[in-house]
Amino acid sequence: MIAVITFNLSFLIFTGVIGYVYQMKPNGYSELASHFALFFFMISSIYFSLYVFYNNKIFIALSLTTLIVTAYQWMPLLLPASEPKNINQGDEVSILQLNIWCYMDDVKEVLNYIEEKEYPDIVVIQEATPELADKLRSLKDKYTYTFDASEHGAFGMLLYSRIPFSNVQRKKLGKSFNQYTVADFKTLKNSIPFTLIEFHAFSPAGDRSMNIRKQELEEISQVVFNIPDGNKILIGDLNTTPYSPYFAELLKNSGLTNSMQGQRIQGSWPTFVPFFLRIPLDHLLVSDNIHAINQEVCPHVGSDHLPILTRIKIAR
């Protein structure tokens, strides 16, 4: 009897947590908790299954409610993304992104993996320090076009490309100390133009940093929106997940779509926990004329983030 009461009490506490996380007016802490939507769904599934097994009708109804609420946070991502009408006339581009971890000593696995994947068209590396840039210098033998914005700390970046780019700039983001990178490309086959925007958002490790990251996501959405009409790609560690209300606002305000839409949901961070506890922090967001053909979260290469390789097609 005591075990039943304890179990029911734990479920009611869990229901209260779900209510707080998915309240109508999210705050920094509820948004942070929303990143664990899949974990909440798994717990809801356990409660629901046990209540069905023991035929507890009142708690079946309550646990079914939490199950539906938690499922709604991620299941829509499984729906296929719509394809542009003229996508068959487009050009394919492969993009590898990796938050390399600024404290890495050995980049051999990174280099081996890029070689294994036959050198994707574009490689974006974040948290690139001058020391890491030096260790990755052999990539310049394979990539004609490079941009080195490495710096000490966690916000440097490196861009390697087999596709020509121009007008590459590193710009300050609004009121934030942070910067973003923007570059104009043209595909090799049909010279279809597209703009790549790289950004690494602040980590929400406290009240102040949560507010900074929220402001950064709002500002980068406006940066993307204000770029003249055309093909746009926003790439990087945004330190939020597709389950976040802030992420939904980013998509709405920028006019972009999540390349994960219709793909498998796989977390990219942190690598030191089981796969079902990892969360997708690293994103590639695209405008309407770009379609993600395939996206895969790649094996561990020494960083606390997993690389992500995405094949996109840019319509004419």
XYZ file of C-alpha atoms in Angstrom:
316
model
C 0.000 0.000 0.000
C 2.820 2.400 0.910
C 4.569 1.547 -2.373
C 1.412 2.374 -4.353
C 0.954 5.699 -2.549
C 4.621 6.573 -3.104
C 4.397 5.677 -6.778
C 1.226 7.726 -7.262
C 2.798 10.647 -5.407
C 5.879 10.499 -7.643
C 3.610 10.597 -10.682
C 1.722 13.637 -9.376
C 5.033 15.410 -8.774
C 6.103 14.490 -12.300
C 2.795 15.860 -13.646
C 3.473 19.120 -11.806
C 6.915 19.309 -13.424
C 5.385 18.763 -16.867
C 2.830 21.478 -16.173
C 5.611 23.886 -15.189
C 7.791 23.064 -18.196
C 5.000 23.439 -20.740
C 3.199 26.389 -19.221
C 1.637 29.005 -21.494
C 4.252 31.660 -20.642
C 7.666 29.952 -20.597
C 10.581 31.355 -18.607
C 14.299 30.645 -18.718
C 14.141 27.600 -16.452
C 11.084 26.006 -18.058
C 12.699 26.546 -21.468
C 15.876 24.889 -20.242
C 13.906 21.894 -18.978
C 12.035 21.645 -22.292
C 15.262 20.414 -23.910
C 14.625 17.004 -22.310
C 11.317 16.374 -24.101
C 12.271 12.848 -25.192
C 13.307 11.937 -21.661
C 9.975 13.251 -20.313
C 8.168 11.183 -22.945
C 9.989 8.008 -21.880
C 9.068 8.594 -18.238
C 5.440 9.296 -19.226
C 5.398 6.029 -21.190
C 6.534 4.093 -18.123
C 3.856 5.617 -15.889
C 1.145 5.066 -18.490
C 2.167 1.433 -19.134
C 2.158 0.574 -15.423
C -1.209 2.210 -14.795
C -2.687 0.312 -17.745
C -1.165 -2.914 -16.424
C -2.726 -2.394 -12.978
C -5.969 -1.017 -14.494
C -5.951 2.167 -12.418
C -8.500 4.085 -14.503
C -8.115 7.510 -12.889
C -4.336 7.489 -13.243
C -4.588 5.978 -16.730
C -6.389 9.130 -17.830
C -3.907 11.418 -16.068
C -0.845 9.591 -17.382
C -2.312 9.518 -20.888
C -2.537 13.322 -20.710
C 1.139 13.669 -19.801
C 2.009 11.150 -22.512
C 0.190 13.198 -25.165
C 1.692 16.491 -23.951
C 5.254 15.140 -24.000
C 4.772 13.359 -27.342
C 3.529 16.560 -28.953
C 6.882 18.250 -28.258
C 8.843 16.040 -30.643
C 6.561 13.880 -32.810
C 5.790 16.674 -35.339
C 9.502 16.630 -36.220
C 8.989 13.173 -37.741
C 6.601 14.534 -40.378
C 8.312 14.899 -43.773
C 9.329 18.372 -44.855
C 7.727 19.772 -47.985
C 9.940 19.872 -51.064
C 10.288 22.937 -53.304
C 8.486 22.422 -56.641
C 11.626 22.777 -58.744
C 13.899 20.785 -56.447
C 14.798 18.293 -59.217
C 16.618 21.064 -61.041
C 18.647 21.996 -57.997
C 22.215 21.348 -56.869
C 23.332 19.128 -54.010
C 25.667 20.421 -51.304
C 27.093 18.432 -48.395
C 27.814 20.293 -45.150
C 29.670 18.956 -42.115
C 29.405 20.885 -38.860
C 31.279 20.245 -35.634
C 31.656 22.021 -32.326
C 35.174 20.737 -31.834
C 35.610 21.633 -28.110
C 38.273 24.274 -27.573
C 40.218 22.111 -25.086
C 40.854 19.225 -27.495
C 44.475 18.183 -27.865
C 44.272 15.585 -30.629
C 42.371 16.240 -33.878
C 43.452 13.049 -35.636
C 39.953 11.527 -35.400
C 38.438 14.707 -36.833
C 40.779 14.638 -39.824
C 40.241 10.904 -40.351
C 36.476 11.308 -40.283
C 36.468 14.175 -42.796
C 38.634 12.024 -45.084
C 36.326 9.028 -44.548
C 33.365 11.148 -45.678
C 35.320 12.112 -48.812
C 35.685 15.735 -47.810
C 32.185 17.273 -47.703
C 31.681 20.401 -49.798
C 31.603 22.687 -46.759
C 33.043 22.126 -43.284
C 32.163 24.470 -40.416
C 34.137 24.034 -37.194
C 33.201 25.936 -34.042
C 35.168 26.514 -30.813
C 38.266 26.710 -33.007
C 41.284 28.155 -31.219
C 44.492 29.227 -33.048
C 46.148 26.057 -31.710
C 43.386 23.842 -33.149
C 43.462 25.763 -36.430
C 47.165 24.974 -36.697
C 46.526 21.270 -36.059
C 43.851 21.259 -38.779
C 46.019 23.077 -41.338
C 46.289 19.959 -43.539
C 42.649 20.545 -44.536
C 43.824 23.505 -46.602
C 45.370 20.982 -49.005
C 41.879 19.661 -49.757
C 39.858 22.854 -49.554
C 40.640 25.704 -51.904
C 38.553 28.245 -50.022
C 39.106 28.804 -46.309
C 38.282 31.403 -43.698
C 40.064 31.451 -40.335
C 38.238 33.229 -37.518
C 39.847 31.160 -34.771
C 40.245 32.801 -31.381
C 41.000 31.804 -27.809
C 37.972 30.581 -25.911
C 34.802 28.926 -27.168
C 33.658 31.255 -29.954
C 36.219 30.956 -32.740
C 35.366 29.295 -36.041
C 36.913 27.818 -39.180
C 35.298 27.543 -42.603
C 36.578 25.148 -45.264
C 34.911 24.902 -48.657
C 35.297 23.373 -52.090
C 32.628 25.822 -53.268
C 33.793 29.388 -53.932
C 32.568 31.999 -51.481
C 32.798 35.762 -51.370
C 31.958 38.704 -49.121
C 32.825 36.626 -46.059
C 32.572 38.733 -42.918
C 32.733 38.318 -39.173
C 30.245 40.678 -37.519
C 29.271 41.648 -34.000
C 25.779 40.522 -33.008
C 23.680 43.398 -31.703
C 24.141 44.083 -27.999
C 25.959 40.793 -27.425
C 29.741 40.434 -27.236
C 29.291 37.480 -29.588
C 29.899 37.416 -33.346
C 28.485 35.621 -36.351
C 29.950 34.789 -39.759
C 28.221 35.406 -43.079
C 29.434 34.325 -46.523
C 27.959 34.270 -50.037
C 28.276 31.083 -52.109
C 27.404 29.868 -55.596
C 26.958 26.156 -56.282
C 29.493 24.534 -58.590
C 27.102 23.076 -61.155
C 24.456 25.726 -61.809
C 25.895 28.713 -59.923
C 22.862 28.894 -57.633
C 23.555 31.552 -54.974
C 23.090 30.954 -51.269
C 24.152 32.662 -48.065
C 25.639 30.785 -45.122
C 25.350 32.292 -41.636
C 27.376 30.645 -38.857
C 26.590 31.338 -35.220
C 27.459 29.852 -31.818
C 25.011 30.962 -29.138
C 25.928 31.544 -25.511
C 25.567 28.590 -23.132
C 22.570 29.049 -20.760
C 24.420 28.163 -17.560
C 22.732 30.721 -15.251
C 20.185 33.522 -15.087
C 22.379 36.065 -16.860
C 23.594 33.661 -19.525
C 20.043 32.415 -20.156
C 18.956 35.984 -20.836
C 21.965 36.581 -23.091
C 21.235 33.455 -25.119
C 17.540 34.373 -25.466
C 18.518 37.818 -26.739
C 21.079 36.316 -29.125
C 18.508 33.968 -30.654
C 16.165 36.907 -31.203
C 18.942 38.980 -32.783
C 20.281 36.246 -35.079
C 16.750 35.612 -36.345
C 16.558 39.263 -37.360
C 19.991 39.081 -39.002
C 18.763 36.197 -41.156
C 15.429 37.851 -41.883
C 17.110 41.096 -42.968
C 19.362 39.395 -45.510
C 17.850 40.093 -48.957
C 15.541 37.400 -50.309
C 17.393 34.322 -51.460
C 18.672 30.952 -50.284
C 19.797 31.136 -46.663
C 21.382 28.650 -44.271
C 21.900 29.221 -40.555
C 24.345 26.741 -39.040
C 25.875 26.204 -35.619
C 25.572 25.274 -31.982
C 22.552 27.346 -30.972
C 22.527 25.948 -27.422
C 18.830 25.181 -27.637
C 16.760 22.292 -28.968
C 13.861 21.899 -31.429
C 11.569 21.376 -28.412
C 12.197 24.878 -27.062
C 9.666 27.711 -27.417
C 12.634 30.001 -28.110
C 13.607 27.763 -31.033
C 10.064 27.976 -32.396
C 10.315 31.770 -32.242
C 13.668 31.634 -34.040
C 12.128 29.664 -36.916
C 9.092 31.945 -37.077
C 11.057 35.212 -37.031
C 13.833 34.117 -39.398
C 11.585 32.356 -41.907
C 13.749 29.229 -41.796
C 12.932 25.526 -41.488
C 14.690 22.915 -39.373
C 16.697 20.527 -41.585
C 15.961 17.836 -38.977
C 12.309 17.886 -40.056
C 11.407 14.441 -41.341
C 14.804 13.023 -40.360
C 15.740 10.821 -37.436
C 15.933 12.672 -34.119
C 19.407 12.177 -32.700
C 21.109 14.220 -30.024
C 24.541 15.706 -30.625
C 25.474 16.657 -27.029
C 26.926 15.549 -24.655
C 28.839 12.555 -25.946
C 29.590 11.163 -22.470
C 25.967 10.118 -21.740
C 23.894 7.294 -23.310
C 22.471 8.172 -26.733
C 18.884 8.494 -25.462
C 19.938 11.290 -23.077
C 21.734 13.375 -25.708
C 20.009 16.500 -26.946
C 20.186 18.182 -30.393
C 21.996 21.484 -29.854
C 23.721 21.691 -33.246
C 21.463 22.871 -36.042
C 21.233 23.594 -39.721
C 18.238 25.755 -40.619
C 17.281 26.454 -44.225
C 15.040 28.772 -46.234
C 12.100 27.587 -48.342
C 14.030 26.812 -51.527
C 16.400 24.410 -49.780
C 15.553 20.800 -48.908
C 17.494 18.457 -46.601
C 17.919 15.143 -48.400
C 19.639 13.391 -45.533
C 21.056 14.259 -42.131
C 23.119 12.043 -39.889
C 24.682 12.485 -36.484
C 28.186 11.117 -36.876
C 30.427 9.027 -34.597
C 32.402 10.476 -31.720
C 35.628 12.201 -32.849
C 36.938 13.422 -29.497
C 34.714 16.443 -28.843
C 31.839 16.740 -26.367
C 29.623 17.303 -29.455
C 29.026 14.843 -32.276
C 29.550 16.014 -35.866
C 26.490 16.417 -38.080
C 26.610 15.750 -41.813
C 23.736 17.107 -43.896
C 23.109 16.737 -47.621
C 20.905 19.494 -48.941
C 19.531 20.339 -52.340
C 19.177 23.958 -53.368
C 16.465 24.572 -55.948
C 17.036 26.854 -58.916
